[in-house]
Every structure is written in C-alpha cells, then in structure tokens.
Amino acid sequence: MNTLFKALSHPVRRRIIEMLRPGPMASGDIAAAFDMSWPTITGHLNALKEAGLVSPEREAQTIRYRLEISAVEEALAFLMDIAGTGQTVAQAQEDIVK
C-alpha cells in the first residue's frame, strides 16, 4: 500500500493515471503529453507499474500501458475507510464495483 500511495504522490503520475482512464495508451503517446525527457517519463511509468497501478502490454514494437483499476479501488477503499464513511473496506470496495 505504501508503494501505491508513493506512486500517487507525484502530479505527473496522477496525470498519467487520468490519461489512462479511457483506455490503454502507447508509451510514446503518454510521453508526448509532457515536456519531459523520455527517461523521466519511463521512471514515472515504472513507479506506477511497481505500485500495480498500470500494466504494460507489448503490441508489436509498441508498449501500451493499461490502468489496473483493482489497485485504484484498493486505495480508494482505504481512504474511504480512514475518512470515516461508516463503511468497512469490504463494503466500500463493493460500492466501487457497482
């Protein structure tokens, strides 16, 4: 869980997650959206991958990244639980899936 929240602590990583919500994107398309070097974007993608927030898929010469919603749900359920929504983590996860 600490790795997940550390990954979410950087605004570029949060923006990448936002970009991936509609569907998978090629790493080059992700990098093109930022005024940063390719190694810097790769580092951000690796941090998201290590946290389980994204997964890479090879498609010919291209690597596409997909958002892993289960990790996002886990973080959201944890935050809802500590925020005192009156639900257990399990109940919050059920609500998210609905």
PDB file of C-alpha atoms in Angstrom:
ATOM      1  CA  MET A   1       0.000   0.000   0.000  1.00  0.00           C
ATOM      2  CA  ASN A   2       2.887   2.401   0.744  1.00  0.00           C
ATOM      3  CA  THR A   3       4.259   1.922  -2.772  1.00  0.00           C
ATOM      4  CA  LEU A   4       0.838   2.716  -4.180  1.00  0.00           C
ATOM      5  CA  PHE A   5       0.477   5.985  -2.274  1.00  0.00           C
ATOM      6  CA  LYS A   6       4.067   6.957  -3.029  1.00  0.00           C
ATOM      7  CA  ALA A   7       3.326   6.463  -6.731  1.00  0.00           C
ATOM      8  CA  LEU A   8       0.203   8.618  -6.426  1.00  0.00           C
ATOM      9  CA  SER A   9       2.081  11.394  -4.634  1.00  0.00           C
ATOM     10  CA  HIS A  10       3.560  12.842  -7.831  1.00  0.00           C
ATOM     11  CA  PRO A  11       1.365  15.058 -10.026  1.00  0.00           C
ATOM     12  CA  VAL A  12       2.782  13.649 -13.283  1.00  0.00           C
ATOM     13  CA  ARG A  13       1.857  10.134 -12.223  1.00  0.00           C
ATOM     14  CA  ARG A  14      -1.646  11.232 -11.275  1.00  0.00           C
ATOM     15  CA  ARG A  15      -1.981  12.862 -14.707  1.00  0.00           C
ATOM     16  CA  ILE A  16      -0.827   9.635 -16.403  1.00  0.00           C
ATOM     17  CA  ILE A  17      -3.484   7.701 -14.492  1.00  0.00           C
ATOM     18  CA  GLU A  18      -6.073  10.248 -15.572  1.00  0.00           C
ATOM     19  CA  MET A  19      -4.943   9.847 -19.188  1.00  0.00           C
ATOM     20  CA  LEU A  20      -5.300   6.051 -18.964  1.00  0.00           C
ATOM     21  CA  ARG A  21      -8.860   6.102 -17.599  1.00  0.00           C
ATOM     22  CA  PRO A  22     -10.471   5.976 -21.070  1.00  0.00           C
ATOM     23  CA  GLY A  23      -8.248   3.081 -22.155  1.00  0.00           C
ATOM     24  CA  PRO A  24      -4.702   1.888 -22.868  1.00  0.00           C
ATOM     25  CA  MET A  25      -2.168   4.258 -24.437  1.00  0.00           C
ATOM     26  CA  ALA A  26       1.180   3.796 -26.127  1.00  0.00           C
ATOM     27  CA  SER A  27       4.152   4.909 -24.052  1.00  0.00           C
ATOM     28  CA  GLY A  28       5.136   7.346 -26.806  1.00  0.00           C
ATOM     29  CA  ASP A  29       1.713   8.991 -26.701  1.00  0.00           C
ATOM     30  CA  ILE A  30       1.968   9.325 -22.934  1.00  0.00           C
ATOM     31  CA  ALA A  31       5.447  10.853 -23.211  1.00  0.00           C
ATOM     32  CA  ALA A  32       4.296  13.281 -25.918  1.00  0.00           C
ATOM     33  CA  ALA A  33       1.797  14.801 -23.481  1.00  0.00           C
ATOM     34  CA  PHE A  34       4.605  16.056 -21.218  1.00  0.00           C
ATOM     35  CA  ASP A  35       7.514  18.428 -21.666  1.00  0.00           C
ATOM     36  CA  MET A  36       9.959  15.980 -20.086  1.00  0.00           C
ATOM     37  CA  SER A  37      12.709  13.661 -21.223  1.00  0.00           C
ATOM     38  CA  TRP A  38      11.862  10.098 -22.214  1.00  0.00           C
ATOM     39  CA  PRO A  39      13.879   8.618 -19.273  1.00  0.00           C
ATOM     40  CA  THR A  40      11.901  10.780 -16.828  1.00  0.00           C
ATOM     41  CA  ILE A  41       8.567   9.543 -18.210  1.00  0.00           C
ATOM     42  CA  THR A  42       9.871   5.967 -18.177  1.00  0.00           C
ATOM     43  CA  GLY A  43      10.734   6.414 -14.491  1.00  0.00           C
ATOM     44  CA  HIS A  44       7.194   7.598 -13.750  1.00  0.00           C
ATOM     45  CA  LEU A  45       5.686   4.681 -15.692  1.00  0.00           C
ATOM     46  CA  ASN A  46       7.931   2.245 -13.824  1.00  0.00           C
ATOM     47  CA  ALA A  47       6.842   3.696 -10.467  1.00  0.00           C
ATOM     48  CA  LEU A  48       3.198   3.249 -11.472  1.00  0.00           C
ATOM     49  CA  LYS A  49       3.914  -0.290 -12.670  1.00  0.00           C
ATOM     50  CA  GLU A  50       5.717  -1.228  -9.432  1.00  0.00           C
ATOM     51  CA  ALA A  51       2.718   0.063  -7.463  1.00  0.00           C
ATOM     52  CA  GLY A  52       0.397  -2.130  -9.520  1.00  0.00           C
ATOM     53  CA  LEU A  53      -1.449   0.878 -10.918  1.00  0.00           C
ATOM     54  CA  VAL A  54      -0.609   0.202 -14.567  1.00  0.00           C
ATOM     55  CA  SER A  55       0.435  -2.806 -16.578  1.00  0.00           C
ATOM     56  CA  PRO A  56       2.415  -2.804 -19.823  1.00  0.00           C
ATOM     57  CA  GLU A  57       1.317  -4.723 -22.916  1.00  0.00           C
ATOM     58  CA  ARG A  58       3.594  -5.259 -25.865  1.00  0.00           C
ATOM     59  CA  GLU A  59       1.934  -4.691 -29.219  1.00  0.00           C
ATOM     60  CA  ALA A  60       4.496  -5.280 -31.998  1.00  0.00           C
ATOM     61  CA  GLN A  61       7.124  -2.540 -31.473  1.00  0.00           C
ATOM     62  CA  THR A  62       4.941  -0.523 -29.105  1.00  0.00           C
ATOM     63  CA  ILE A  63       4.398  -0.806 -25.372  1.00  0.00           C
ATOM     64  CA  ARG A  64       0.908   0.188 -24.308  1.00  0.00           C
ATOM     65  CA  TYR A  65       0.001   0.907 -20.694  1.00  0.00           C
ATOM     66  CA  ARG A  66      -3.321  -0.039 -19.165  1.00  0.00           C
ATOM     67  CA  LEU A  67      -4.781   1.242 -15.884  1.00  0.00           C
ATOM     68  CA  GLU A  68      -5.211  -1.506 -13.283  1.00  0.00           C
ATOM     69  CA  ILE A  69      -8.448  -0.489 -11.659  1.00  0.00           C
ATOM     70  CA  SER A  70      -8.173  -3.015  -8.806  1.00  0.00           C
ATOM     71  CA  ALA A  71      -5.219  -1.122  -7.312  1.00  0.00           C
ATOM     72  CA  VAL A  72      -7.125   2.148  -7.610  1.00  0.00           C
ATOM     73  CA  GLU A  73     -10.150   0.574  -5.924  1.00  0.00           C
ATOM     74  CA  GLU A  74      -7.963  -0.691  -3.084  1.00  0.00           C
ATOM     75  CA  ALA A  75      -6.529   2.783  -2.457  1.00  0.00           C
ATOM     76  CA  LEU A  76      -9.944   4.414  -2.663  1.00  0.00           C
ATOM     77  CA  ALA A  77     -11.466   1.896  -0.265  1.00  0.00           C
ATOM     78  CA  PHE A  78      -8.642   2.502   2.201  1.00  0.00           C
ATOM     79  CA  LEU A  79      -9.138   6.265   2.036  1.00  0.00           C
ATOM     80  CA  MET A  80     -12.887   5.933   2.446  1.00  0.00           C
ATOM     81  CA  ASP A  81     -12.349   3.732   5.480  1.00  0.00           C
ATOM     82  CA  ILE A  82      -9.989   6.145   7.220  1.00  0.00           C
ATOM     83  CA  ALA A  83     -12.203   9.084   6.282  1.00  0.00           C
ATOM     84  CA  GLY A  84     -14.932   7.504   8.351  1.00  0.00           C
ATOM     85  CA  THR A  85     -17.581   6.972   5.709  1.00  0.00           C
ATOM     86  CA  GLY A  86     -19.192   4.458   8.039  1.00  0.00           C
ATOM     87  CA  GLN A  87     -18.343   1.570   5.759  1.00  0.00           C
ATOM     88  CA  THR A  88     -15.804  -1.162   6.104  1.00  0.00           C
ATOM     89  CA  VAL A  89     -13.148  -1.515   3.421  1.00  0.00           C
ATOM     90  CA  ALA A  90     -15.032  -4.536   2.009  1.00  0.00           C
ATOM     91  CA  GLN A  91     -18.300  -2.578   1.784  1.00  0.00           C
ATOM     92  CA  ALA A  92     -16.575   0.343   0.094  1.00  0.00           C
ATOM     93  CA  GLN A  93     -14.960  -1.980  -2.454  1.00  0.00           C
ATOM     94  CA  GLU A  94     -18.382  -3.467  -3.239  1.00  0.00           C
ATOM     95  CA  ASP A  95     -19.777   0.046  -3.774  1.00  0.00           C
ATOM     96  CA  ILE A  96     -16.911   0.938  -6.111  1.00  0.00           C
ATOM     97  CA  VAL A  97     -17.504  -2.143  -8.243  1.00  0.00           C
ATOM     98  CA  LYS A  98     -21.199  -1.263  -8.590  1.00  0.00           C
TER      99      LYS A  98
END
